[in-house]
Short mmCIF file of C-alpha atoms in Angstrom, two decimals:
data_model
loop_
_atom_site.label_atom_id
_atom_site.label_comp_id
_atom_site.label_asym_id
_atom_site.label_seq_id
_atom_site.Cartn_x
_atom_site.Cartn_y
_atom_site.Cartn_z
CA MET A 20 0.00 0.00 0.00
CA LYS A 21 1.54 3.31 -1.12
CA THR A 22 0.94 6.41 0.98
CA LEU A 23 1.42 10.11 0.36
CA ALA A 24 1.57 13.12 2.68
CA ILE A 25 0.42 16.37 1.04
CA ILE A 26 1.23 19.57 2.94
CA THR A 27 -0.65 22.52 1.47
CA ALA A 28 1.39 25.72 1.78
CA ARG A 29 0.66 28.55 -0.60
CA GLY A 30 2.48 31.86 -0.29
CA GLY A 31 -0.47 34.26 -0.40
CA SER A 32 -1.71 34.37 3.19
CA LYS A 33 -3.56 37.63 3.80
CA ARG A 34 -4.43 37.85 7.50
CA ILE A 35 -0.93 36.91 8.68
CA PRO A 36 1.52 37.68 5.85
CA ARG A 37 3.87 34.78 5.01
CA LYS A 38 2.08 32.80 7.73
CA ASN A 39 3.18 29.39 6.47
CA ILE A 40 6.87 30.15 7.09
CA LYS A 41 6.54 32.57 10.02
CA ASN A 42 8.72 31.69 13.02
CA PHE A 43 6.88 29.57 15.58
CA LEU A 44 8.96 29.00 18.73
CA GLY A 45 12.26 28.88 16.89
CA LYS A 46 11.53 27.55 13.40
CA PRO A 47 9.14 28.07 10.48
CA ILE A 48 5.71 26.81 11.42
CA LEU A 49 5.65 24.73 8.22
CA ALA A 50 8.55 22.68 9.60
CA TYR A 51 6.35 21.11 12.31
CA SER A 52 4.00 19.54 9.76
CA ILE A 53 6.87 18.28 7.60
CA GLU A 54 8.75 16.78 10.54
CA ALA A 55 5.64 15.06 11.90
CA ALA A 56 4.99 13.44 8.52
CA VAL A 57 8.61 12.39 8.00
CA VAL A 58 9.13 11.06 11.54
CA SER A 59 5.88 9.06 11.40
CA GLY A 60 7.63 6.76 8.92
CA ILE A 61 4.32 5.84 7.37
CA PHE A 62 4.59 7.71 4.05
CA ASP A 63 6.31 6.71 0.83
CA GLU A 64 6.52 10.40 -0.05
CA VAL A 65 6.11 13.65 1.88
CA MET A 66 5.46 16.57 -0.46
CA VAL A 67 4.61 20.25 -0.14
CA SER A 68 2.16 21.80 -2.58
CA THR A 69 3.11 25.43 -3.15
CA GLU A 70 3.59 28.06 -5.83
CA ASP A 71 6.20 29.91 -3.79
CA GLU A 72 9.96 29.50 -4.33
CA GLU A 73 10.92 30.48 -0.78
CA ILE A 74 8.41 28.08 0.76
CA ALA A 75 9.66 25.35 -1.55
CA GLU A 76 13.28 25.84 -0.44
CA ILE A 77 12.34 25.82 3.25
CA ALA A 78 10.20 22.72 2.72
CA LYS A 79 13.07 20.85 1.07
CA SER A 80 15.47 21.90 3.84
CA TYR A 81 13.23 20.13 6.38
CA GLY A 82 12.94 16.91 4.36
CA ALA A 83 9.91 17.35 2.11
CA LYS A 84 9.80 17.08 -1.67
CA VAL A 85 8.44 19.70 -4.04
CA PRO A 86 8.25 17.71 -7.29
CA PHE A 87 6.08 20.32 -9.03
CA PHE A 88 4.51 23.70 -8.34
CA ARG A 89 0.84 24.56 -8.04
CA SER A 90 -1.02 25.86 -11.01
CA GLU A 91 -2.18 29.48 -11.06
CA LYS A 92 -5.73 28.27 -10.44
CA THR A 93 -4.95 26.42 -7.20
CA ALA A 94 -2.62 29.17 -5.96
CA GLY A 95 -5.43 31.76 -5.93
CA ASP A 96 -7.44 33.10 -3.01
CA PHE A 97 -10.56 31.13 -3.93
CA ALA A 98 -8.97 27.69 -4.42
CA THR A 99 -10.20 25.07 -1.95
CA THR A 100 -8.28 22.29 -0.25
CA ASN A 101 -10.13 19.85 -2.49
CA ASP A 102 -8.93 21.71 -5.59
CA VAL A 103 -5.34 21.40 -4.40
CA LEU A 104 -5.54 17.74 -3.43
CA LEU A 105 -7.17 16.68 -6.67
CA GLU A 106 -4.54 18.55 -8.67
CA VAL A 107 -1.72 16.90 -6.72
CA ILE A 108 -3.15 13.41 -7.17
CA GLU A 109 -3.74 14.00 -10.86
CA GLU A 110 -0.22 15.33 -11.40
CA TYR A 111 1.34 12.33 -9.68
CA GLU A 112 -0.76 9.98 -11.80
CA LYS A 113 0.41 11.77 -14.95
CA ARG A 114 3.93 10.93 -13.79
CA GLY A 115 3.02 7.28 -13.30
CA GLN A 116 2.80 7.41 -9.50
CA ARG A 117 -0.33 6.17 -7.81
CA PHE A 118 -1.11 6.12 -4.10
CA ASP A 119 -3.64 4.08 -2.12
CA MET A 120 -3.90 6.42 0.88
CA ALA A 121 -2.98 10.01 1.53
CA CYS A 122 -2.93 12.53 4.33
CA CYS A 123 -3.47 16.25 3.79
CA ILE A 124 -1.64 18.19 6.50
CA TYR A 125 -2.05 21.92 6.92
CA PRO A 126 1.17 23.95 7.17
CA THR A 127 0.08 25.82 10.32
CA ALA A 128 -0.59 22.76 12.46
CA PRO A 129 2.18 22.46 15.07
CA PHE A 130 -0.07 20.30 17.27
CA VAL A 131 0.10 17.49 14.71
CA THR A 132 2.57 14.85 15.85
CA ALA A 133 4.11 11.82 14.19
CA GLU A 134 2.23 9.61 16.66
CA LYS A 135 -1.15 11.15 15.81
CA ILE A 136 -0.61 10.81 12.09
CA LYS A 137 0.56 7.21 12.33
CA ASP A 138 -2.33 6.26 14.62
CA ALA A 139 -4.88 8.02 12.40
CA MET A 140 -3.59 6.46 9.18
CA ASN A 141 -3.61 2.99 10.72
CA LYS A 142 -7.15 3.46 12.05
CA LEU A 143 -8.36 4.46 8.60
CA LYS A 144 -6.50 1.61 6.89
CA ASP A 145 -8.11 -0.92 9.22
CA SER A 146 -11.63 0.45 8.66
CA ASP A 147 -14.08 0.51 5.77
CA ALA A 148 -14.32 4.31 5.98
CA ASP A 149 -13.25 6.61 3.14
CA THR A 150 -11.84 9.42 5.25
CA LEU A 151 -10.68 10.16 8.80
CA ILE A 152 -11.11 13.67 10.17
CA PRO A 153 -9.77 14.95 13.51
CA VAL A 154 -12.47 16.71 15.53
CA VAL A 155 -12.83 18.38 18.90
CA GLN A 156 -15.93 18.67 21.05
CA PHE A 157 -17.49 22.14 21.26
CA SER A 158 -16.53 23.57 24.66
CA TYR A 159 -20.07 24.94 25.06
CA PRO A 160 -23.17 23.25 23.59
CA PRO A 161 -24.14 24.92 20.28
CA GLN A 162 -27.77 24.07 21.08
CA ARG A 163 -27.65 26.79 23.75
CA ALA A 164 -26.49 29.47 21.29
CA MET A 165 -27.88 32.98 21.43
CA VAL A 166 -28.18 35.56 18.66
CA ILE A 167 -28.68 39.32 18.58
CA ARG A 168 -31.60 40.39 16.44
CA GLU A 169 -32.89 43.96 16.28
CA GLU A 170 -30.49 44.77 19.14
CA LEU A 171 -32.11 42.19 21.43
CA LEU A 172 -30.67 38.92 22.71
CA GLN A 173 -32.61 35.73 22.09
CA PHE A 174 -32.09 31.99 22.05
CA LYS A 175 -31.48 30.65 18.57
CA TYR A 176 -32.97 27.24 19.39
CA LEU A 177 -36.00 27.75 21.62
CA GLU A 178 -36.55 24.01 21.99
CA TYR A 179 -33.44 23.88 24.20
CA ILE A 180 -34.20 26.91 26.37
CA ASP A 181 -34.79 24.78 29.49
CA SER A 182 -32.26 22.04 28.69
CA ARG A 183 -29.32 21.41 30.97
CA SER A 184 -25.96 21.49 29.16
CA GLN A 185 -25.04 18.02 30.43
CA ASP A 186 -28.22 16.55 28.90
CA LEU A 187 -27.51 17.72 25.36
CA GLU A 188 -25.94 15.60 22.65
CA LYS A 189 -22.22 16.26 22.26
CA GLU A 190 -21.31 18.07 19.06
CA TYR A 191 -17.93 18.33 17.36
CA HIS A 192 -16.15 20.45 14.81
CA ASP A 193 -13.26 19.92 12.42
CA VAL A 194 -9.95 21.01 13.99
CA GLY A 195 -8.37 22.00 10.66
CA GLN A 196 -5.08 20.14 11.14
CA PHE A 197 -5.02 17.09 8.89
CA TYR A 198 -7.24 14.72 6.90
CA CYS A 199 -6.46 11.09 6.09
CA PHE A 200 -8.19 9.58 3.09
CA LYS A 201 -8.27 6.63 0.73
CA VAL A 202 -7.43 7.90 -2.73
CA GLU A 203 -9.91 6.04 -4.95
CA PRO A 204 -13.04 6.91 -2.89
CA TYR A 205 -11.78 10.48 -2.68
CA LYS A 206 -11.41 10.73 -6.45
CA ARG A 207 -15.04 9.57 -6.77
CA ASN A 208 -16.39 11.87 -4.05
CA GLN A 209 -14.24 14.86 -5.02
CA LYS A 210 -14.64 16.14 -1.46
CA LEU A 211 -13.14 15.22 1.92
CA MET A 212 -16.46 15.74 3.70
CA LEU A 213 -18.39 13.15 1.67
CA GLY A 214 -18.53 9.38 2.02
CA LYS A 215 -17.94 7.37 5.19
CA ILE A 216 -16.00 9.51 7.64
CA LEU A 217 -14.19 8.17 10.70
CA PRO A 218 -13.86 10.63 13.62
CA TYR A 219 -10.56 11.14 15.41
CA VAL A 220 -11.22 13.04 18.64
CA VAL A 221 -8.42 15.27 19.94
CA PRO A 222 -8.20 17.29 23.19
CA GLU A 223 -9.14 20.97 23.16
CA MET A 224 -5.68 21.89 24.50
CA GLU A 225 -4.20 20.56 21.25
CA VAL A 226 -6.43 22.61 18.97
CA GLN A 227 -6.07 26.24 17.91
CA ASP A 228 -7.13 28.12 14.79
CA ILE A 229 -4.31 30.46 13.74
CA ASP A 230 -5.88 33.33 11.80
CA THR A 231 -4.74 36.37 13.79
CA GLU A 232 -1.67 37.47 15.74
CA SER A 233 -3.48 36.77 19.03
CA ASP A 234 -4.34 33.27 17.76
CA TRP A 235 -0.63 32.80 17.10
CA GLN A 236 0.30 33.76 20.66
CA ILE A 237 -2.34 31.42 22.12
CA ALA A 238 -1.08 28.59 19.89
CA GLU A 239 2.47 29.07 21.19
CA ILE A 240 1.23 28.93 24.79
CA LYS A 241 -0.82 25.78 24.11
CA TYR A 242 2.05 24.14 22.25
CA GLN A 243 4.43 24.74 25.15
CA ALA A 244 1.84 23.32 27.55
CA MET A 245 1.39 20.25 25.33
CA LYS A 246 5.15 19.69 25.29
CA GLY A 247 5.52 20.43 29.00
CA VAL A 248 7.91 23.31 28.36
#
């Protein structure tokens, strides 16, 4: 069974300029994703998908391959992760390389470890699912959400107005770190969020969106806590 790690790292980040190679506790944040994939020992190839020369050189210095660059279409602001993954798979197949399983890893995911990736890939391989997605439980039940309408506060879901939080069904959201998938079902579905999806629950302390400078600072604090630094 051939496996591929695809790390998606374009150069055009807007909210945090050059985010994918910004220093995170001593090295480019992209390096954490590459090192986790390489150290896991589970991939036949670890590649970075980018259109950026500087990102490509940094990626190669940490052990990833950049066998080709993104097209203009998938390097744009409106390209989706699915657009990028499908292009990568198609380009490899044009070169005569086919993979049975793959893992898309985001470049700003320092909480991803070699152990998590290896465990997740093995869980997916041993299942009949198409995809495995890491998720985290909402810290507060979404069923108890409130909204502001016409300057007044009101419950969004009135049916839960008297419900106790502990009695509500647990709900989860995608952590935006990595996605493991079987290549053939993915090519048919064309989307990661379709088909049979296996959940991989991770702790809230190991999850952090990084979209702003304050997010970045919180991520560094959480990472140090995770590592016991």
